[in-house]
PDB file of N, CA and C in Angstrom:
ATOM      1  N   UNK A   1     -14.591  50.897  88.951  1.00  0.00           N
ATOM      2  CA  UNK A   1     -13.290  51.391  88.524  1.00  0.00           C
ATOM      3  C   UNK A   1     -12.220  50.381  88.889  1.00  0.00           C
ATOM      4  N   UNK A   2     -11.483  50.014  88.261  1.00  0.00           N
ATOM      5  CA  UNK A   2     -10.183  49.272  88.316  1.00  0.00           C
ATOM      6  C   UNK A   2      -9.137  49.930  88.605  1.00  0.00           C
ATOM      7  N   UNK A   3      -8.209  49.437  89.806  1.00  0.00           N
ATOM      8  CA  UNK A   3      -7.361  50.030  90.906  1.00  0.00           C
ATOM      9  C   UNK A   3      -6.044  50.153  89.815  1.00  0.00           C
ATOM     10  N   UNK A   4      -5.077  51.212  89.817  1.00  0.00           N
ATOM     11  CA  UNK A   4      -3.934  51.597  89.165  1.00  0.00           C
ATOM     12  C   UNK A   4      -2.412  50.708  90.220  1.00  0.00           C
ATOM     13  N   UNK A   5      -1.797  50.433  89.837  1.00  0.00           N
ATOM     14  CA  UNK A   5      -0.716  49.998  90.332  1.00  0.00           C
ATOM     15  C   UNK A   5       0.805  50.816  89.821  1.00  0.00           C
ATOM     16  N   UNK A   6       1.268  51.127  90.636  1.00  0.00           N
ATOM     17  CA  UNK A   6       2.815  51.475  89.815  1.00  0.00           C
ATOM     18  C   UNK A   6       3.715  50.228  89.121  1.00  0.00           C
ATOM     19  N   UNK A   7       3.798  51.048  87.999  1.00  0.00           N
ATOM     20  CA  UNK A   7       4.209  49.997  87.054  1.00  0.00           C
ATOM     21  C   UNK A   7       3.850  48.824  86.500  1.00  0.00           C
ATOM     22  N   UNK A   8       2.617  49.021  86.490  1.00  0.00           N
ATOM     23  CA  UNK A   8       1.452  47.583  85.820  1.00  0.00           C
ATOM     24  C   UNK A   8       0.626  49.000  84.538  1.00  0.00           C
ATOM     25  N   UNK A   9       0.700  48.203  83.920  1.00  0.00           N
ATOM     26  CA  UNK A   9      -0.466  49.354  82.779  1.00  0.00           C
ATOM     27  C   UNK A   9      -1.896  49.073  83.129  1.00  0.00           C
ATOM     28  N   UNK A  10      -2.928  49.579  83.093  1.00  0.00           N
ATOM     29  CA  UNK A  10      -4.138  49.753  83.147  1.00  0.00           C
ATOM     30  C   UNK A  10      -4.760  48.342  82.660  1.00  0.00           C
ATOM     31  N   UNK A  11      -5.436  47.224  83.483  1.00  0.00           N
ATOM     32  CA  UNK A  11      -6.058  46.231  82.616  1.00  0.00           C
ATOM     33  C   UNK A  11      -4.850  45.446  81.995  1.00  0.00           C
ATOM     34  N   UNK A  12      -3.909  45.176  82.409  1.00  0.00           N
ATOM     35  CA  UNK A  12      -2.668  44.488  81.893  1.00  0.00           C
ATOM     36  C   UNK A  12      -3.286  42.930  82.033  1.00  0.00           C
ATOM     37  N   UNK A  13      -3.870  42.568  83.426  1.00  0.00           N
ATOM     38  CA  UNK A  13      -3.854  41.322  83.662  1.00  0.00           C
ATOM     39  C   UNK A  13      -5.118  41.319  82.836  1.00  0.00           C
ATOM     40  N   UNK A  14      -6.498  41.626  82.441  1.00  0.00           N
ATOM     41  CA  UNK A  14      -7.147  41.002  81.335  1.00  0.00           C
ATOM     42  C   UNK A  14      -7.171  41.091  79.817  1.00  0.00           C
ATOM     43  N   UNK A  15      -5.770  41.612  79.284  1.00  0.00           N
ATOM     44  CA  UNK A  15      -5.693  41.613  77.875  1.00  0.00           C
ATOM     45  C   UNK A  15      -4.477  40.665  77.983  1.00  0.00           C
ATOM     46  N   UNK A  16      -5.607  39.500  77.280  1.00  0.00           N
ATOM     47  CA  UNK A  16      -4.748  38.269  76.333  1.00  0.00           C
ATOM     48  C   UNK A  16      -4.165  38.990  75.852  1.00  0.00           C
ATOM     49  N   UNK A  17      -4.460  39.648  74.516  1.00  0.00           N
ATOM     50  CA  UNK A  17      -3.788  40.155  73.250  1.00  0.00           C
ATOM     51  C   UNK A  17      -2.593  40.782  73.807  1.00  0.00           C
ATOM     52  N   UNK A  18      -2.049  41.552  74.664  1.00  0.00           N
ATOM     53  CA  UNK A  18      -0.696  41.641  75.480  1.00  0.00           C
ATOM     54  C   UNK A  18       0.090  40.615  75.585  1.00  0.00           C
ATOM     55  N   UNK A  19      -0.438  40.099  76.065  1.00  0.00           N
ATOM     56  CA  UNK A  19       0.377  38.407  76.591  1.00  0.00           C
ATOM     57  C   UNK A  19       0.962  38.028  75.331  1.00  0.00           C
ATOM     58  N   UNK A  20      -0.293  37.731  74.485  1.00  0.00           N
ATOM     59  CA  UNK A  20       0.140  37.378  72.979  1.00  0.00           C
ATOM     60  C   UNK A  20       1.261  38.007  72.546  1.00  0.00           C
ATOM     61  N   UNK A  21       0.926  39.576  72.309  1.00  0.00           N
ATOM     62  CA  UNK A  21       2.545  40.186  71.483  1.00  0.00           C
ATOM     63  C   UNK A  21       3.521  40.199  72.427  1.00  0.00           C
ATOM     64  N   UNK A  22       3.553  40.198  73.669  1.00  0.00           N
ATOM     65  CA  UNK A  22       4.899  39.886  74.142  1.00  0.00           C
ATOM     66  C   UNK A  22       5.693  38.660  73.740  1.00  0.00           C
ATOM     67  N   UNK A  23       4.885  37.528  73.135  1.00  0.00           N
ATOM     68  CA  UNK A  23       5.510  35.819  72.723  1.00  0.00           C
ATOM     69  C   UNK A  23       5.465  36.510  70.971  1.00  0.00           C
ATOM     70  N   UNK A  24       4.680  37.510  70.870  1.00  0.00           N
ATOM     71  CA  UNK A  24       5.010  37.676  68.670  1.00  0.00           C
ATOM     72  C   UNK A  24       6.642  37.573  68.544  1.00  0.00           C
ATOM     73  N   UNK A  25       6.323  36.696  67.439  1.00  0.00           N
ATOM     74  CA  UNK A  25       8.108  37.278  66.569  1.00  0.00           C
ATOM     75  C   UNK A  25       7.835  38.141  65.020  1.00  0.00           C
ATOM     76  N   UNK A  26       9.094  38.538  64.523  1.00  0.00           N
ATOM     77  CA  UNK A  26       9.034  38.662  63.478  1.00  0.00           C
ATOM     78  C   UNK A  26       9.015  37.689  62.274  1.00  0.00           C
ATOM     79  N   UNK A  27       7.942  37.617  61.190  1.00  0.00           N
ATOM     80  CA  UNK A  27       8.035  36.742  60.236  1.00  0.00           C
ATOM     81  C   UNK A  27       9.024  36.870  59.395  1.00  0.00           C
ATOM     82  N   UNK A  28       8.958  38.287  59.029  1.00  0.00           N
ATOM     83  CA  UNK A  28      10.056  38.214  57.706  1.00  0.00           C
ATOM     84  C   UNK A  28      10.325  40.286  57.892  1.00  0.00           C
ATOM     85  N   UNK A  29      11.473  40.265  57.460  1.00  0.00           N
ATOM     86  CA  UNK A  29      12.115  41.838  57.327  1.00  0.00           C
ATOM     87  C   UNK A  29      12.777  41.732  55.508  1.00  0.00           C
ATOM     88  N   UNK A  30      12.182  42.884  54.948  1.00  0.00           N
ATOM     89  CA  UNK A  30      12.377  43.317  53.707  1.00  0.00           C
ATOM     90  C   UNK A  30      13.643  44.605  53.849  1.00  0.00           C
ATOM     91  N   UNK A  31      14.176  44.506  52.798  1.00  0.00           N
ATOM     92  CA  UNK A  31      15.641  45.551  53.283  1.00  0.00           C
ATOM     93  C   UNK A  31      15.285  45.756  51.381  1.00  0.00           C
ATOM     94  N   UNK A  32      14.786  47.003  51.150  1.00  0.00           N
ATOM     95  CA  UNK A  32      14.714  47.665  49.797  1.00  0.00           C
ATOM     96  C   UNK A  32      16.158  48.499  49.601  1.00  0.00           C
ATOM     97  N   UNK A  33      16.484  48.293  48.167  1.00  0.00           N
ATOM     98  CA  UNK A  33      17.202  48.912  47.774  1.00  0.00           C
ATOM     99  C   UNK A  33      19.134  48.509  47.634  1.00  0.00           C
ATOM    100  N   UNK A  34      19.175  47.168  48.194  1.00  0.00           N
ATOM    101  CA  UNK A  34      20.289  46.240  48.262  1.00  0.00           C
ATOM    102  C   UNK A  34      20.615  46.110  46.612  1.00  0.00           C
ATOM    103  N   UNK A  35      21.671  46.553  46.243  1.00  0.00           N
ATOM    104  CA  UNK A  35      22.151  45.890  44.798  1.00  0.00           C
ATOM    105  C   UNK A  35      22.786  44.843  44.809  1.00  0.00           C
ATOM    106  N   UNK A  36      23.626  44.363  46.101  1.00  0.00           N
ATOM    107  CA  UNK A  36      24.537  43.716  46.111  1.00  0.00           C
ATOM    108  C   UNK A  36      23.686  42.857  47.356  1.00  0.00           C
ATOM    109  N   UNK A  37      24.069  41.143  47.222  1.00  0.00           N
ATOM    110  CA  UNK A  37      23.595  40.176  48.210  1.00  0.00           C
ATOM    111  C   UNK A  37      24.534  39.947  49.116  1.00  0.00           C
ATOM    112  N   UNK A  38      24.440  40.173  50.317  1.00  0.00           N
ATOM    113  CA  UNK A  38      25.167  39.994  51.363  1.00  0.00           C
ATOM    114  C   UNK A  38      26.124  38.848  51.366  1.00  0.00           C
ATOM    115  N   UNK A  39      27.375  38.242  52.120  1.00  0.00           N
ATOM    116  CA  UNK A  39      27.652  37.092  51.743  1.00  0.00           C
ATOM    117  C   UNK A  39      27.065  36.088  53.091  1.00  0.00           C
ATOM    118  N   UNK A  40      26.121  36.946  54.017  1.00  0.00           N
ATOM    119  CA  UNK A  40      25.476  36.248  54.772  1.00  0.00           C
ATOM    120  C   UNK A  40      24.981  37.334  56.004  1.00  0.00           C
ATOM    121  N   UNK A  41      23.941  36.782  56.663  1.00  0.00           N
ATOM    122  CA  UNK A  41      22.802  37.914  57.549  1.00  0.00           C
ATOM    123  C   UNK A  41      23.213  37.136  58.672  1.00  0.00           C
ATOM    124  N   UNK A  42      23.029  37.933  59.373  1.00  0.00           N
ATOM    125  CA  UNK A  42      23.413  37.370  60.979  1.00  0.00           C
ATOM    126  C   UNK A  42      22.537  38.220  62.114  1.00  0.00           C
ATOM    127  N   UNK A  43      21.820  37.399  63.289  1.00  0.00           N
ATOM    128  CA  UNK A  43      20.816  38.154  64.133  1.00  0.00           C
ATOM    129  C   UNK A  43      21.606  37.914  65.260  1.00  0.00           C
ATOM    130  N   UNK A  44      21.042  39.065  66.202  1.00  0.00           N
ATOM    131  CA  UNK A  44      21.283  38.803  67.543  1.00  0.00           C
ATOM    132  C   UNK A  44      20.383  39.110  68.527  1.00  0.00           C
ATOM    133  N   UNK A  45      19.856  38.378  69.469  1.00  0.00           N
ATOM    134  CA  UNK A  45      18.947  39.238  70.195  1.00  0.00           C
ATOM    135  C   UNK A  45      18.942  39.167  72.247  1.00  0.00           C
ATOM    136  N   UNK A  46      18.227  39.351  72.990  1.00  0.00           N
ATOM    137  CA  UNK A  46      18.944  38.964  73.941  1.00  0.00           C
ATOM    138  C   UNK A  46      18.241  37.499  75.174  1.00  0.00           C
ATOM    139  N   UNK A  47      20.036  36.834  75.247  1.00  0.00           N
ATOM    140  CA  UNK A  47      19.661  35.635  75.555  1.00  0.00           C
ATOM    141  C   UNK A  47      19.756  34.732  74.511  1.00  0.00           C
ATOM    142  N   UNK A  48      20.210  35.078  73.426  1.00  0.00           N
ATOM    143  CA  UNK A  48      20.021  34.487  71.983  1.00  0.00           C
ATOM    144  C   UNK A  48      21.988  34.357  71.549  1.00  0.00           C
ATOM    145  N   UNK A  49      22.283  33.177  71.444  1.00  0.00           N
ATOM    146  CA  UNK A  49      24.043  33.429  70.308  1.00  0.00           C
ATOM    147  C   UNK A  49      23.153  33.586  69.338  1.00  0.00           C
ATOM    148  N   UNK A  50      24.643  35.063  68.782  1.00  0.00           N
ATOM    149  CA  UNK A  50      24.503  35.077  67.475  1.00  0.00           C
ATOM    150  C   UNK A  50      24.026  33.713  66.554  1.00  0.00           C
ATOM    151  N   UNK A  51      23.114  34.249  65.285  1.00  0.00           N
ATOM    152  CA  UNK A  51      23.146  33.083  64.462  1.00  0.00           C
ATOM    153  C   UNK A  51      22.584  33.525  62.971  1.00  0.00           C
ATOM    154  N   UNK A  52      23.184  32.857  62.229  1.00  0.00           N
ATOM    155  CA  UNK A  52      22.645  33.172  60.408  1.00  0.00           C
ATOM    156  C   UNK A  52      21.487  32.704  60.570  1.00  0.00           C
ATOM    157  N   UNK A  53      20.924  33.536  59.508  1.00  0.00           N
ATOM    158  CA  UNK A  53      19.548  33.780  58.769  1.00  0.00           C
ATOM    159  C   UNK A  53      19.875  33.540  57.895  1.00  0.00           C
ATOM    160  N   UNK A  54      18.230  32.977  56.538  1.00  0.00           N
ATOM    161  CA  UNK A  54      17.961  32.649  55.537  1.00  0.00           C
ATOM    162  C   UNK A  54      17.681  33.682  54.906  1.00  0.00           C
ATOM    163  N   UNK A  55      18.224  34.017  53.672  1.00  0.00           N
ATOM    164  CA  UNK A  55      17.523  34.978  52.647  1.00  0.00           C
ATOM    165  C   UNK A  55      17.699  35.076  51.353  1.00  0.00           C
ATOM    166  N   UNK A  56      16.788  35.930  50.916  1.00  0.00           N
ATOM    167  CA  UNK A  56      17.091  35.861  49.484  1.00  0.00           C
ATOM    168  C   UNK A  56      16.992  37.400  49.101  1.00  0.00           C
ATOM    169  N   UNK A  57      17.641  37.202  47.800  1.00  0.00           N
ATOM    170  CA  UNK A  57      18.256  38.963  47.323  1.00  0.00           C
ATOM    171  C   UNK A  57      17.260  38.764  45.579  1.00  0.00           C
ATOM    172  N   UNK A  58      16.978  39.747  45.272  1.00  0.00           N
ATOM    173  CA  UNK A  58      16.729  39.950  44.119  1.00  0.00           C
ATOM    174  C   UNK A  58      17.129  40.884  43.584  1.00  0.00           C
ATOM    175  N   UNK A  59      18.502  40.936  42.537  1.00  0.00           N
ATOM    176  CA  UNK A  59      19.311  42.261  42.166  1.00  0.00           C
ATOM    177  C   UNK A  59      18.930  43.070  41.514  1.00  0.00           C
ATOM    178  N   UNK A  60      17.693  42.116  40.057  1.00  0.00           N
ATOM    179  CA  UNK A  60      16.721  42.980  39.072  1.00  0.00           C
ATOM    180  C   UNK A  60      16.060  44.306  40.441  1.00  0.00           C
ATOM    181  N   UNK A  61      15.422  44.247  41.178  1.00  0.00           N
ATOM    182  CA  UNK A  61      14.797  44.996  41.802  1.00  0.00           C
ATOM    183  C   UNK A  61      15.460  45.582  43.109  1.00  0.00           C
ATOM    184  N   UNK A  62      16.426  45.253  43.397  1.00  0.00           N
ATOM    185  CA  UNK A  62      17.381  45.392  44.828  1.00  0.00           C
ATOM    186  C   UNK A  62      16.587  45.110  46.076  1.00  0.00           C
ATOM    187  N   UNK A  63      15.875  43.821  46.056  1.00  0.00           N
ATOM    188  CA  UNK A  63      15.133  43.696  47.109  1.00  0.00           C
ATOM    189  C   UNK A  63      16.087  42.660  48.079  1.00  0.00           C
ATOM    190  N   UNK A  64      16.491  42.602  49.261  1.00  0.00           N
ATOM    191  CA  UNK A  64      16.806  41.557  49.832  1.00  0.00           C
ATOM    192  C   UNK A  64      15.387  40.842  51.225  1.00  0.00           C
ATOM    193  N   UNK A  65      15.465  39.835  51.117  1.00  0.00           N
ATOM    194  CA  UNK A  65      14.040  39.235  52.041  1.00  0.00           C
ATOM    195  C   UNK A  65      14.832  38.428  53.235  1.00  0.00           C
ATOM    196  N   UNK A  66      14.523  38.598  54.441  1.00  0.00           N
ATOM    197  CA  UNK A  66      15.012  37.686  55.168  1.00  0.00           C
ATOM    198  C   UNK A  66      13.934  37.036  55.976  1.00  0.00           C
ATOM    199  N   UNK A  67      13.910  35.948  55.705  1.00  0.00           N
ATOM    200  CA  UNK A  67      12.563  34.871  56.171  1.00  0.00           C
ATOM    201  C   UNK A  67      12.392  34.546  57.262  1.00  0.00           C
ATOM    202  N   UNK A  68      11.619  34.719  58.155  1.00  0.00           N
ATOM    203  CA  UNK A  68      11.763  33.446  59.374  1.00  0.00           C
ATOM    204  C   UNK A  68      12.828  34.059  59.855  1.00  0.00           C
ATOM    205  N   UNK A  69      13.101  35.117  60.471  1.00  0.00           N
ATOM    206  CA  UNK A  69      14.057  35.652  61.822  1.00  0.00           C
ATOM    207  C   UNK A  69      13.977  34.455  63.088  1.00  0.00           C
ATOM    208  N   UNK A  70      12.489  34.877  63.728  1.00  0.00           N
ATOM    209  CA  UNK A  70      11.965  34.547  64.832  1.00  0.00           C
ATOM    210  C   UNK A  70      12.715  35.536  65.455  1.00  0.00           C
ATOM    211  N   UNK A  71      12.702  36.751  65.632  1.00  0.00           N
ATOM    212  CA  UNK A  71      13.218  37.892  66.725  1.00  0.00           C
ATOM    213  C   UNK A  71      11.772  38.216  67.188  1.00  0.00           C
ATOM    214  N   UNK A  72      11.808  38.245  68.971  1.00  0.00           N
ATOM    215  CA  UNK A  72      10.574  39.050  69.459  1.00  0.00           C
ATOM    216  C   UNK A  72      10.434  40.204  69.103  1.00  0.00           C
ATOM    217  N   UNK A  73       9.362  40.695  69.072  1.00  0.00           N
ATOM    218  CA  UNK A  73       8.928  42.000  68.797  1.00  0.00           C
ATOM    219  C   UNK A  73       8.794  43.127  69.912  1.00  0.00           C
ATOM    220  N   UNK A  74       8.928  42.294  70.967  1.00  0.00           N
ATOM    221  CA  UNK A  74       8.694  43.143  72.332  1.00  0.00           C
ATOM    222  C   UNK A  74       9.773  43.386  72.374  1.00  0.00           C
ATOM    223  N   UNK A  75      11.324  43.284  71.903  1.00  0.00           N
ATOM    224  CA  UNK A  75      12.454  43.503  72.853  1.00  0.00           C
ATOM    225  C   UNK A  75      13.361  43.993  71.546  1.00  0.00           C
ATOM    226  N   UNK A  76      14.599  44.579  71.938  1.00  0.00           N
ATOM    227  CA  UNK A  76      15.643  44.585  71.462  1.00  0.00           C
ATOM    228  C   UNK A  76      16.251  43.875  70.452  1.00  0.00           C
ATOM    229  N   UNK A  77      16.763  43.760  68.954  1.00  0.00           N
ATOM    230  CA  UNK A  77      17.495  43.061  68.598  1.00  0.00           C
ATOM    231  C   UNK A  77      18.396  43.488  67.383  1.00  0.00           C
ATOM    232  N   UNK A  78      19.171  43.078  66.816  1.00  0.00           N
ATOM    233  CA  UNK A  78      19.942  43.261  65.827  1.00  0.00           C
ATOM    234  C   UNK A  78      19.854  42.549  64.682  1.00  0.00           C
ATOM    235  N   UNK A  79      20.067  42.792  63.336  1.00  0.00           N
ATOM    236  CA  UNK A  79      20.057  41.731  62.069  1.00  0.00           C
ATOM    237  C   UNK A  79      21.386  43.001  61.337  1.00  0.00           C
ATOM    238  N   UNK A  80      22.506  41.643  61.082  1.00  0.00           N
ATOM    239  CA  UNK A  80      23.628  42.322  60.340  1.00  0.00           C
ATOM    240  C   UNK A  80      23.811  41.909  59.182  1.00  0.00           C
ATOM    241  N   UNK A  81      24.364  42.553  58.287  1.00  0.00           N
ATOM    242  CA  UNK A  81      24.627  42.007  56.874  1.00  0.00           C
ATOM    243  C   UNK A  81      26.116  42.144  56.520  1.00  0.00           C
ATOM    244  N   UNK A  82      26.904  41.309  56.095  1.00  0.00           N
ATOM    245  CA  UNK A  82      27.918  41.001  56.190  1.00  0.00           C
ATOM    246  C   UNK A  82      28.132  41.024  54.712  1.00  0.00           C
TER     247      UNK A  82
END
């Protein structure tokens, strides 16, 4: 049996795959239903200045795509549309 610690999760120290998604980012965030293209996206996250993002809008379908954030997935963050 493997000993419990307060505030360690169960087997924390032998799952790589933990380690791993704590360093994941996000690839890309889809925002359905946009008619109108922002006049620019802006992220924030923490430890991070604000900064614009790349994207693209498609009005035929109201899709807007924003590429390549790089926001962690483990934590907190914001994406604004301006």
């Amino acid at each position: 049996s493997s000993a419990v610690h307060p505030g360690r999760p169960r087997g924390a120290a032998d799952a790589p795959e933990r380690v791993a998604a704590l360093r994941a980012t996000v690839e890309r965030v889809v925002v359905l239903g946009t008619a109108k293209a922002p006049a620019r996206v802006t992220a924030e996250a923490p430890g991070q200045p604000p900064r614009e993002l790349t994207f693209t809008h498609d009005a035929q379908v109201q899709v807007l795509t924003i590429r390549k954030p790089d926001l962690p997935i483990a934590e907190d963050w914001a994406i604004t549309l301006h």
